[in-house]
CSV table of C-alpha atoms and ligand atoms in Angstrom, one decimal:
chain,number,residue,atom,x,y,z
Q,1309,UNK,CA,25.5,35.6,-69.2
Q,1310,UNK,CA,24.8,37.6,-72.2
Q,1311,UNK,CA,22.2,35.4,-73.7
Q,1312,UNK,CA,21.0,37.1,-76.9
Q,1313,UNK,CA,17.8,39.2,-76.9
Q,1314,UNK,CA,16.6,38.4,-80.4
Q,1315,UNK,CA,12.9,38.0,-81.1
Q,1316,UNK,CA,11.2,35.3,-79.1
Q,1317,UNK,CA,7.7,34.0,-79.4
Q,1318,UNK,CA,6.4,32.3,-76.2
Q,1319,UNK,CA,3.7,29.8,-77.0
Q,1320,UNK,CA,1.8,27.1,-75.0
Q,1321,UNK,CA,0.7,29.5,-72.3
Q,1322,UNK,CA,-2.3,31.2,-70.6
Q,1323,UNK,CA,-1.6,34.9,-70.0
Q,1324,UNK,CA,-3.0,36.4,-66.8
Q,1325,UNK,CA,-2.1,39.6,-65.0
Q,1326,UNK,CA,-3.5,42.0,-62.4
Q,1327,UNK,CA,-5.9,43.5,-64.9
Q,1328,UNK,CA,-8.1,40.5,-64.1
Q,1329,UNK,CA,-9.6,42.7,-61.4
Q,1330,UNK,CA,-10.5,45.2,-64.0
Q,1331,UNK,CA,-12.2,42.7,-66.2
Q,1332,UNK,CA,-9.4,41.5,-68.4
Q,1333,UNK,CA,-9.9,37.8,-68.6
Q,1334,UNK,CA,-6.9,35.3,-68.8
Q,1335,UNK,CA,-6.0,34.6,-72.5
Q,1336,UNK,CA,-5.9,30.8,-73.1
Q,1337,UNK,CA,-3.7,29.3,-75.8
Q,1338,UNK,CA,-1.9,32.6,-76.1
Q,1339,UNK,CA,1.4,33.7,-77.6
Q,1340,UNK,CA,3.6,36.5,-76.5
Q,1341,UNK,CA,6.1,38.0,-79.0
Q,1342,UNK,CA,9.1,39.6,-77.3
Q,1343,UNK,CA,11.3,41.8,-79.3
Q,1344,UNK,CA,14.5,42.9,-77.6
Q,1345,UNK,CA,13.7,44.0,-74.1
Q,1346,UNK,CA,10.0,44.6,-74.7
Q,1347,UNK,CA,6.7,42.9,-75.5
Q,1348,UNK,CA,5.7,43.4,-79.1
Q,1349,UNK,CA,2.4,41.6,-79.1
Q,1350,UNK,CA,0.1,39.4,-77.0
Q,1351,UNK,CA,-2.8,37.4,-78.6
Q,1352,UNK,CA,-4.1,34.1,-79.9
Q,1353,UNK,CA,-1.1,32.0,-80.9
Q,1354,UNK,CA,-1.7,31.7,-84.8
Q,1355,UNK,CA,-2.1,35.5,-85.1
Q,1356,UNK,CA,1.0,36.4,-83.1
Q,1357,UNK,CA,3.1,33.7,-84.8
Q,1358,UNK,CA,2.0,35.0,-88.2
Q,1359,UNK,CA,2.9,38.6,-87.3
Q,1360,UNK,CA,6.2,37.7,-85.9
Q,1361,UNK,CA,7.0,35.6,-88.9
Q,1362,UNK,CA,6.2,38.5,-91.2
Q,1363,UNK,CA,8.6,40.7,-89.3
Q,1364,UNK,CA,11.6,38.3,-89.6
Q,1365,UNK,CA,13.3,35.5,-87.8
Q,1366,UNK,CA,12.3,34.5,-84.3
Q,1367,UNK,CA,12.8,31.7,-81.8
Q,1368,UNK,CA,9.8,29.9,-80.5
Q,1369,UNK,CA,9.8,28.9,-76.8
Q,1370,UNK,CA,7.0,26.5,-75.9
Q,1371,UNK,CA,6.0,27.0,-72.3
Q,1372,UNK,CA,4.1,23.6,-72.3
Q,1373,UNK,CA,0.9,24.7,-70.7
Q,1374,UNK,CA,2.3,27.2,-68.2
Q,1375,UNK,CA,0.5,30.2,-66.8
Q,1376,UNK,CA,2.4,33.3,-67.7
Q,1377,UNK,CA,2.3,36.4,-65.5
Q,1378,UNK,CA,4.4,39.5,-64.9
Q,1379,UNK,CA,7.3,38.9,-62.6
Q,1380,UNK,CA,6.7,39.5,-58.9
Q,1381,UNK,CA,7.4,42.9,-57.3
Q,1382,UNK,CA,8.7,42.7,-53.6
Q,1383,UNK,CA,8.1,46.1,-52.0
Q,1384,UNK,CA,9.9,45.5,-48.7
Q,1385,UNK,CA,13.4,44.2,-49.4
Q,1386,UNK,CA,16.8,44.4,-47.7
Q,1387,UNK,CA,19.6,42.7,-49.6
Q,1388,UNK,CA,22.1,43.7,-46.9
Q,1389,UNK,CA,19.8,42.7,-43.9
Q,1390,UNK,CA,21.6,42.1,-40.7
Q,1391,UNK,CA,19.3,41.4,-37.8
Q,1392,UNK,CA,20.6,41.0,-34.2
Q,1393,UNK,CA,22.3,37.6,-33.7
Q,1394,UNK,CA,25.1,35.6,-35.3
Q,1395,UNK,CA,23.7,35.6,-38.9
Q,1396,UNK,CA,23.4,39.3,-38.8
Q,1397,UNK,CA,26.8,39.9,-37.2
Q,1398,UNK,CA,28.4,37.9,-40.0
Q,1399,UNK,CA,26.8,40.4,-42.5
Q,1400,UNK,CA,27.8,43.4,-40.4
Q,1401,UNK,CA,31.4,42.1,-40.4
Q,1402,UNK,CA,31.7,42.2,-44.2
Q,1403,UNK,CA,34.1,44.6,-45.8
Q,1404,UNK,CA,32.8,46.9,-48.5
Q,1405,UNK,CA,33.8,44.8,-51.4
Q,1406,UNK,CA,32.5,41.6,-49.7
Q,1407,UNK,CA,29.2,43.3,-49.0
Q,1408,UNK,CA,28.9,44.3,-52.7
Q,1409,UNK,CA,29.4,40.6,-53.8
Q,1410,UNK,CA,27.0,39.4,-51.0
Q,1411,UNK,CA,24.3,41.8,-52.2
Q,1412,UNK,CA,24.9,40.8,-55.8
Q,1413,UNK,CA,24.4,37.2,-54.9
Q,1414,UNK,CA,21.2,38.0,-53.2
Q,1415,UNK,CA,20.1,40.0,-56.2
Q,1416,UNK,CA,20.7,37.0,-58.6
Q,1417,UNK,CA,18.8,34.6,-56.3
Q,1418,UNK,CA,15.9,37.1,-56.0
Q,1419,UNK,CA,15.6,37.3,-59.9
Q,1420,UNK,CA,15.8,33.5,-60.3
Q,1421,UNK,CA,12.8,33.2,-57.8
Q,1422,UNK,CA,10.8,35.2,-60.2
Q,1423,UNK,CA,10.9,38.5,-58.4
Q,1424,UNK,CA,11.8,40.8,-61.3
Q,1425,UNK,CA,11.5,44.1,-59.3
Q,1426,UNK,CA,12.3,45.0,-55.7
Q,1427,UNK,CA,11.8,48.1,-53.7
Q,1428,UNK,CA,14.7,48.3,-51.2
Q,1429,UNK,CA,13.8,50.1,-48.0
Q,1430,UNK,CA,17.2,50.5,-46.1
Q,1431,UNK,CA,20.4,49.2,-47.5
Q,1432,UNK,CA,24.0,49.6,-46.1
Q,1433,UNK,CA,26.5,52.2,-47.2
Q,1434,UNK,CA,24.7,53.2,-50.4
Q,1435,UNK,CA,25.9,49.9,-51.8
Q,1436,UNK,CA,22.4,49.5,-53.4
Q,1437,UNK,CA,23.2,52.3,-55.8
Q,1438,UNK,CA,26.3,50.5,-57.0
Q,1439,UNK,CA,24.4,47.3,-57.2
Q,1440,UNK,CA,21.7,48.9,-59.3
Q,1441,UNK,CA,24.3,50.3,-61.7
Q,1442,UNK,CA,25.9,46.9,-61.9
Q,1443,UNK,CA,22.6,45.3,-62.9
Q,1444,UNK,CA,21.5,47.9,-65.4
Q,1445,UNK,CA,25.0,47.7,-66.9
Q,1446,UNK,CA,24.6,43.9,-67.3
Q,1447,UNK,CA,27.6,43.0,-65.1
Q,1448,UNK,CA,25.3,41.4,-62.5
Q,1449,UNK,CA,22.1,39.4,-62.9
Q,1450,UNK,CA,19.4,40.8,-60.7
Q,1451,UNK,CA,15.9,42.5,-60.4
Q,1452,UNK,CA,15.1,46.0,-61.3
Q,1453,UNK,CA,15.8,48.1,-58.1
Q,1454,UNK,CA,13.8,50.9,-56.7
Q,1455,UNK,CA,15.5,52.1,-53.6
Q,1456,UNK,CA,15.3,54.4,-50.6
Q,1457,UNK,CA,19.0,54.2,-49.9
Q,1458,UNK,CA,19.5,54.4,-46.2
Q,1459,UNK,CA,16.4,54.7,-44.0
Q,1460,UNK,CA,16.1,57.8,-41.9
Q,1461,UNK,CA,16.0,57.4,-38.1
Q,1462,UNK,CA,16.3,59.5,-35.0
Q,1463,UNK,CA,19.4,59.1,-32.9
Q,1464,UNK,CA,19.0,55.7,-31.2
Q,1465,UNK,CA,15.9,55.0,-33.1
Q,1466,UNK,CA,14.7,51.8,-34.9
Q,1467,UNK,CA,17.5,50.2,-36.8
Q,1468,UNK,CA,20.1,52.8,-35.8
Q,1469,UNK,CA,22.8,50.1,-35.2
Q,1470,UNK,CA,23.7,49.5,-38.8
Q,1471,UNK,CA,25.0,51.5,-41.8
Q,1472,UNK,CA,21.6,50.9,-43.5
Q,1473,UNK,CA,20.1,53.8,-41.5
Q,1474,UNK,CA,21.1,57.4,-41.2
Q,1475,UNK,CA,20.6,59.1,-37.8
Q,1476,UNK,CA,19.0,62.6,-38.1
Q,1477,UNK,CA,17.7,64.9,-35.4
Q,1478,UNK,CA,15.5,68.0,-35.7
Q,1479,UNK,CA,13.7,69.2,-38.8
Q,1480,UNK,CA,16.9,70.4,-40.4
Q,1481,UNK,CA,18.6,67.2,-39.8
Q,1482,UNK,CA,15.8,65.2,-41.4
Q,1483,UNK,CA,15.6,67.6,-44.4
Q,1484,UNK,CA,19.4,67.0,-44.9
Q,1485,UNK,CA,18.8,63.2,-44.5
Q,1486,UNK,CA,16.2,63.2,-47.3
Q,1487,UNK,CA,18.4,65.3,-49.6
Q,1488,UNK,CA,21.4,63.0,-49.0
Q,1489,UNK,CA,19.4,60.0,-50.2
Q,1490,UNK,CA,18.0,61.9,-53.2
Q,1491,UNK,CA,21.6,63.0,-54.0
Q,1492,UNK,CA,22.8,59.4,-54.0
Q,1493,UNK,CA,19.9,58.4,-56.3
Q,1494,UNK,CA,17.0,57.4,-54.1
Q,1495,UNK,CA,13.7,56.8,-55.8
Q,1496,UNK,CA,11.7,57.1,-52.5
Q,1497,UNK,CA,12.3,57.8,-48.9
Q,1498,UNK,CA,12.1,55.4,-45.9
Q,1499,UNK,CA,11.7,56.7,-42.4
Q,1500,UNK,CA,11.3,55.0,-39.1
Q,1501,UNK,CA,8.6,56.7,-37.1
Q,1502,UNK,CA,8.0,54.2,-34.4
Q,1503,UNK,CA,9.8,51.4,-32.6
Q,1504,UNK,CA,9.9,47.9,-33.9
Q,1505,UNK,CA,10.7,44.2,-33.3
Q,1506,UNK,CA,14.5,44.4,-34.0
Q,1507,UNK,CA,15.4,47.2,-31.5
Q,1508,UNK,CA,16.4,46.1,-28.0
Q,1509,UNK,CA,15.8,49.5,-26.3
Q,1510,UNK,CA,12.4,50.2,-27.7
Q,1511,UNK,CA,9.0,48.8,-28.1
Q,1512,UNK,CA,6.7,48.4,-31.1
Q,1513,UNK,CA,4.5,51.3,-29.8
Q,1514,UNK,CA,7.3,53.9,-29.1
Q,1515,UNK,CA,6.8,57.1,-31.1
Q,1516,UNK,CA,10.2,58.2,-32.4
Q,1517,UNK,CA,9.8,61.4,-34.4
Q,1518,UNK,CA,8.5,64.8,-33.3
Q,1519,UNK,CA,5.8,66.4,-35.5
Q,1520,UNK,CA,8.2,68.9,-37.0
Q,1521,UNK,CA,10.7,66.1,-37.9
Q,1522,UNK,CA,8.0,64.1,-39.6
Q,1523,UNK,CA,6.6,67.0,-41.5
Q,1524,UNK,CA,10.2,67.9,-42.6
Q,1525,UNK,CA,10.7,64.4,-44.1
Q,1526,UNK,CA,7.4,64.3,-46.0
Q,1527,UNK,CA,7.6,67.9,-47.3
Q,1528,UNK,CA,11.2,67.7,-48.5
Q,1529,UNK,CA,10.6,64.3,-50.2
Q,1530,UNK,CA,7.5,65.4,-51.9
Q,1531,UNK,CA,9.2,68.6,-53.0
Q,1532,UNK,CA,11.7,66.5,-54.8
Q,1533,UNK,CA,9.0,64.2,-56.2
Q,1534,UNK,CA,9.8,61.2,-54.0
Q,1535,UNK,CA,7.2,59.2,-52.1
Q,1536,UNK,CA,7.7,58.4,-48.4
Q,1537,UNK,CA,7.2,55.1,-46.8
Q,1538,UNK,CA,7.4,54.7,-43.0
Q,1539,UNK,CA,8.2,51.8,-40.7
Q,1540,UNK,CA,5.4,52.2,-38.3
Q,1541,UNK,CA,3.4,50.2,-35.8
Q,1542,UNK,CA,0.9,52.1,-33.6
Q,1543,UNK,CA,-2.2,53.7,-34.9
Q,1544,UNK,CA,-1.9,57.2,-33.5
Q,1545,UNK,CA,1.6,57.6,-35.0
Q,1546,UNK,CA,0.4,56.3,-38.3
Q,1547,UNK,CA,-2.6,58.5,-38.3
Q,1548,UNK,CA,-0.5,61.7,-37.7
Q,1549,UNK,CA,1.8,60.7,-40.6
Q,1550,UNK,CA,-1.1,59.9,-43.0
Q,1551,UNK,CA,-2.7,63.2,-42.2
Q,1552,UNK,CA,0.6,64.8,-43.2
Q,1553,UNK,CA,0.7,62.9,-46.5
Q,1554,UNK,CA,2.6,59.7,-45.9
Q,1555,UNK,CA,2.4,57.5,-49.0
Q,1556,UNK,CA,2.9,54.0,-47.5
Q,1557,UNK,CA,3.0,52.2,-44.2
Q,1558,UNK,CA,5.3,49.2,-43.5
Q,1559,UNK,CA,4.2,46.5,-41.2
Q,1560,UNK,CA,1.2,48.3,-39.4
Q,1561,UNK,CA,1.4,46.0,-36.4
Q,1562,UNK,CA,-1.3,47.8,-34.5
Q,1563,UNK,CA,-3.8,49.3,-36.8
Q,1564,UNK,CA,-7.4,50.3,-35.8
Q,1565,UNK,CA,-10.6,50.6,-37.8
Q,1566,UNK,CA,-10.2,54.4,-37.5
Q,1567,UNK,CA,-6.7,54.6,-38.9
Q,1568,UNK,CA,-7.4,52.1,-41.8
Q,1569,UNK,CA,-10.4,54.2,-42.8
Q,1570,UNK,CA,-8.1,57.2,-42.9
Q,1571,UNK,CA,-5.5,55.3,-45.0
Q,1572,UNK,CA,-8.2,54.2,-47.4
Q,1573,UNK,CA,-9.5,57.7,-47.8
Q,1574,UNK,CA,-6.1,59.2,-48.4
Q,1575,UNK,CA,-4.9,56.4,-50.6
Q,1576,UNK,CA,-2.0,55.3,-48.3
Q,1577,UNK,CA,-0.8,51.9,-49.1
Q,1578,UNK,CA,0.1,49.1,-46.6
Q,1579,UNK,CA,2.9,46.7,-47.0
Q,1580,UNK,CA,1.9,44.3,-44.2
Q,1581,UNK,CA,5.0,42.1,-44.2
Q,1582,UNK,CA,3.0,39.4,-42.3
Q,1583,UNK,CA,6.1,37.1,-42.4
Q,1584,UNK,CA,7.9,39.3,-39.8
Q,1585,UNK,CA,5.7,38.0,-37.0
Q,1586,UNK,CA,5.5,34.4,-38.2
Q,1587,UNK,CA,9.1,33.4,-39.3
Q,1588,UNK,CA,10.3,31.4,-36.4
Q,1589,UNK,CA,12.4,29.0,-38.6
Q,1590,UNK,CA,14.1,32.1,-40.1
Q,1591,UNK,CA,14.9,33.5,-36.7
Q,1592,UNK,CA,16.3,30.1,-35.7
Q,1593,UNK,CA,18.6,30.0,-38.8
Q,1594,UNK,CA,19.9,33.5,-37.9
Q,1595,UNK,CA,20.3,32.8,-34.2
Q,1596,UNK,CA,18.4,36.0,-33.2
Q,1597,UNK,CA,18.2,36.8,-29.5
Q,1598,UNK,CA,15.3,35.5,-27.4
Q,1599,UNK,CA,13.8,38.9,-26.7
Q,1600,UNK,CA,13.4,39.5,-30.4
Q,1601,UNK,CA,12.0,36.2,-31.2
Q,1602,UNK,CA,9.4,36.6,-28.4
Q,1603,UNK,CA,8.5,40.2,-29.4
Q,1604,UNK,CA,8.0,39.0,-33.0
Q,1605,UNK,CA,5.9,36.0,-32.4
Q,1606,UNK,CA,3.9,37.6,-29.7
Q,1607,UNK,CA,2.9,40.4,-32.1
Q,1608,UNK,CA,1.6,37.9,-34.7
Q,1609,UNK,CA,-2.1,37.8,-33.8
Q,1610,UNK,CA,-2.6,41.5,-33.4
Q,1611,UNK,CA,-0.6,42.0,-36.7
Q,1612,UNK,CA,-3.0,39.7,-38.5
Q,1613,UNK,CA,-6.0,41.6,-37.0
Q,1614,UNK,CA,-4.5,44.8,-38.3
Q,1615,UNK,CA,-4.2,43.3,-41.8
Q,1616,UNK,CA,-7.8,42.2,-41.7
Q,1617,UNK,CA,-8.9,45.7,-40.7
Q,1618,UNK,CA,-7.0,47.2,-43.6
Q,1619,UNK,CA,-8.7,44.8,-46.0
Q,1620,UNK,CA,-12.1,45.6,-44.6
Q,1621,UNK,CA,-11.5,49.3,-44.9
Q,1622,UNK,CA,-10.4,49.0,-48.5
Q,1623,UNK,CA,-6.7,49.9,-48.0
Q,1624,UNK,CA,-4.4,48.9,-50.9
Q,1625,UNK,CA,-2.1,46.2,-49.7
Q,1626,UNK,CA,1.1,45.3,-51.5
Q,1627,UNK,CA,3.6,42.4,-51.4
Q,1628,UNK,CA,6.7,42.8,-49.3
Q,1629,UNK,CA,8.6,40.2,-47.3
Q,1630,UNK,CA,11.2,42.0,-45.2
Q,1631,UNK,CA,13.0,38.7,-45.1
Q,1632,UNK,CA,15.4,38.5,-48.0
Q,1633,UNK,CA,13.1,37.9,-51.0
Q,1634,UNK,CA,14.9,34.8,-52.2
Q,1635,UNK,CA,15.2,33.1,-48.7
Q,1636,UNK,CA,14.2,29.4,-48.8
Q,1637,UNK,CA,11.5,29.2,-46.3
Q,1638,UNK,CA,8.6,26.7,-45.6
Q,1639,UNK,CA,9.0,25.0,-48.9
Q,1640,UNK,CA,9.3,28.0,-51.1
Q,1641,UNK,CA,10.9,31.5,-51.0
Q,1642,UNK,CA,10.0,34.3,-48.7
Q,1643,UNK,CA,8.3,36.4,-51.4
Q,1644,UNK,CA,5.9,33.6,-52.4
Q,1645,UNK,CA,5.3,32.7,-48.7
Q,1646,UNK,CA,4.3,36.2,-47.9
Q,1647,UNK,CA,1.9,36.4,-50.9
Q,1648,UNK,CA,0.4,33.1,-49.7
Q,1649,UNK,CA,-0.2,34.6,-46.2
Q,1650,UNK,CA,-1.8,37.7,-47.7
Q,1651,UNK,CA,-4.0,35.6,-50.0
Q,1652,UNK,CA,-5.1,33.1,-47.4
Q,1653,UNK,CA,-5.8,35.8,-44.7
Q,1654,UNK,CA,-8.5,37.4,-46.8
Q,1655,UNK,CA,-7.1,38.8,-50.0
Q,1656,UNK,CA,-7.8,35.8,-52.2
Q,1657,UNK,CA,-5.8,34.7,-55.3
Q,1658,UNK,CA,-6.9,37.3,-57.9
Q,1659,UNK,CA,-6.2,40.3,-55.6
Q,1660,UNK,CA,-3.0,38.6,-54.4
Q,1661,UNK,CA,-1.8,38.5,-58.0
Q,1662,UNK,CA,-2.5,42.2,-58.2
Q,1663,UNK,CA,-0.8,42.9,-54.8
Q,1664,UNK,CA,2.3,41.2,-56.1
Q,1665,UNK,CA,2.6,42.8,-59.5
Q,1666,UNK,CA,0.4,45.7,-60.9
Q,1667,UNK,CA,-0.4,47.2,-57.5
Q,1668,UNK,CA,3.3,47.8,-56.5
Q,1669,UNK,CA,4.1,48.9,-60.1
Q,1670,UNK,CA,1.5,51.6,-59.8
Q,1671,UNK,CA,2.7,52.7,-56.4
Q,1672,UNK,CA,6.2,53.0,-57.9
Q,1673,UNK,CA,4.9,55.0,-60.8
Q,1674,UNK,CA,6.4,52.5,-63.3
Q,1675,UNK,CA,3.2,51.4,-65.0
Q,1676,UNK,CA,4.4,52.5,-68.4
Q,1677,UNK,CA,7.1,49.9,-68.3
Q,1678,UNK,CA,6.1,47.2,-65.9
Q,1679,UNK,CA,3.4,45.2,-64.2
Q,1680,UNK,CA,1.3,43.7,-67.0
Q,1681,UNK,CA,1.7,41.4,-70.0
Q,1682,UNK,CA,0.9,44.0,-72.7
Q,1683,UNK,CA,2.6,45.3,-75.9
Q,1684,UNK,CA,5.1,48.0,-75.1
Q,1685,UNK,CA,5.9,46.8,-71.6
Q,1686,UNK,CA,9.3,45.4,-70.5
Q,1687,UNK,CA,9.3,41.6,-70.9
Q,1688,UNK,CA,9.7,40.7,-67.2
Q,1689,UNK,CA,7.7,37.5,-67.2
Q,1690,UNK,CA,7.4,34.3,-65.2
Q,1691,UNK,CA,5.9,30.9,-66.0
Q,1692,UNK,CA,4.4,28.4,-63.6
Q,1693,UNK,CA,2.5,25.2,-63.7
Q,1694,UNK,CA,-0.3,26.1,-61.3
Q,1695,UNK,CA,-3.1,28.6,-62.0
Q,1696,UNK,CA,-2.5,31.7,-59.8
Q,1697,UNK,CA,-6.2,32.6,-59.9
Q,1698,UNK,CA,-7.1,29.2,-58.3
Q,1699,UNK,CA,-4.4,29.3,-55.5
Q,1700,UNK,CA,-1.6,31.7,-54.8
Q,1701,UNK,CA,0.6,28.7,-54.0
Q,1702,UNK,CA,0.8,28.4,-57.8
Q,1703,UNK,CA,3.8,30.7,-57.5
Q,1704,UNK,CA,5.6,27.9,-55.8
Q,1705,UNK,CA,5.7,26.2,-59.2
Q,1706,UNK,CA,7.5,29.0,-61.1
Q,1707,UNK,CA,9.9,27.3,-63.4
Q,1708,UNK,CA,10.8,29.9,-66.0
Q,1709,UNK,CA,11.9,33.6,-65.6
Q,1710,UNK,CA,12.5,36.3,-68.2
Q,1711,UNK,CA,13.9,39.7,-67.4
Q,1712,UNK,CA,14.0,42.4,-70.0
Q,1713,UNK,CA,13.6,39.9,-72.8
Q,1714,UNK,CA,16.3,37.6,-71.6
Q,1715,UNK,CA,15.5,34.1,-70.2
Q,1716,UNK,CA,17.4,33.8,-67.0
Q,1717,UNK,CA,15.9,30.6,-65.8
Q,1718,UNK,CA,14.3,27.6,-67.5
Q,1719,UNK,CA,14.0,24.5,-65.3
Q,1720,UNK,CA,13.0,22.3,-68.4
Q,1721,UNK,CA,16.4,22.9,-70.1
Q,1722,UNK,CA,18.3,23.3,-66.7
Q,1723,UNK,CA,19.3,26.8,-67.7
Q,1724,UNK,CA,19.8,29.4,-65.1
Q,1725,UNK,CA,21.9,32.6,-65.0
Q,1726,UNK,CA,24.1,31.5,-62.2
S,2695,ZN,ZN1,12.4,46.0,-43.0
C-alpha cells in the first residue's frame, strides 16, 4: 500500500493534455520527472534524465510507447448511489460501517480506472467526508474528492428517499441546508431544482423550488465561496437559475437554444451525464422498476438534442457519469463510456480530453495543482496505448495509473493497489 514516493522518471511516452486546445502540442519521446507527489520537469527524455541524474537517485519507469495524460476527473459521482430496485435497496440496507467500506471499495476501483479526481454530488450520511479523510490520510486508496455532501431538495423532491439528500423548505430552510453542508466540509453545493428520472411521484419537467428558495441557496453558497450545481431538466427552470448565478447544470434533459445561449453567456457549465438515458444494461443489473427504465430511455433522444444545442451555443461541457465511475459497462468503465458518448456526439477527441481533465479542474478551482502534465502539478497521471487525440476510445486502453506520485496500477507488472 505504502509504495515509496521517491524520484521517478517516466520515459517512453508521448505527453498530451487539455492545453492542446490552447496550442500546446503533444510532446513525443518525452520524459516526466516526478519527485515526491509532484511533477518536477517535463521535456525531451535526454534533458529530463540528465537533470534528474544531477539531482540524485531516481527510478526509471519505461512506459513503452504509451500516451501519458492527466488522470480523468468525473464531475458527477455518487459512491453511495442507491437507485430504486433491488440493487439500490441492498445499498440502502447497509449499516454505517458497511457503507463506509462499500464506498471505500468504490473509491479504490475508481482510481484504478484512471479517474484520479471525482466531484461527488450527493452522498449518504456525510460518509463522503470520512472517506475523503481516509484517502488523504493514506488509509484508503482512492481519488481526490471534491464533494457537495448531501444534495438539497424540497420535501418530497427529487431524491428525497435517501440519506444522500437533505429536505429543506422555505428560504431559511435552504440557507440552513447550505450551511450544514459547508459546516461538514462541502466544497460545493448541489441542489435539485426540478424532477428527474429516479423519482416515482414527479416528472422530469416538474419545477421543485420557489424563487426565494432558489435564491437562498445560490446567495448563501456564494457568500461562503462555494459554487452551486443543480440537478435540472427543463429549460425555464434552468434559465431562472442561470439568471440567479447558478454555476453548473447536471443532465439538462430538455434544453433549448435560448437557455443554452444564456448558459454560454453566463459561463454556466453543463455536465450532460448522457449515460443516464442510455444505460439499459446497468438498469437491468440493478433491477430498477419498469417506470424508471421507460422514463430514462424515452428521454434519450431529447437529451441528446439538448447536448447538441449546448455544443452549438458554446456551453462548456464536462465529464460526469452519474453511474458509479468505475462500473464495468459496455466493455469499459462508466467514466470512459460517458466520455466516448460526449466525443462521438459532437465534441471530438481533443475537446473530450479537455472535458475530462482540465475543464473540470478549472471549474473546481484546482488548476494550480491538477489538470495538466506540467512542473509543479500533482503527479496524477494515466498511461494508455491508444492516442486520445485520434479517438476517445483510447481511454479504454489505460494500463497504468499514478496518483500523487505513487504508482497504483501497472498492468505490465501486474501491480495494482488492491
Ligand atoms: Zn446524480
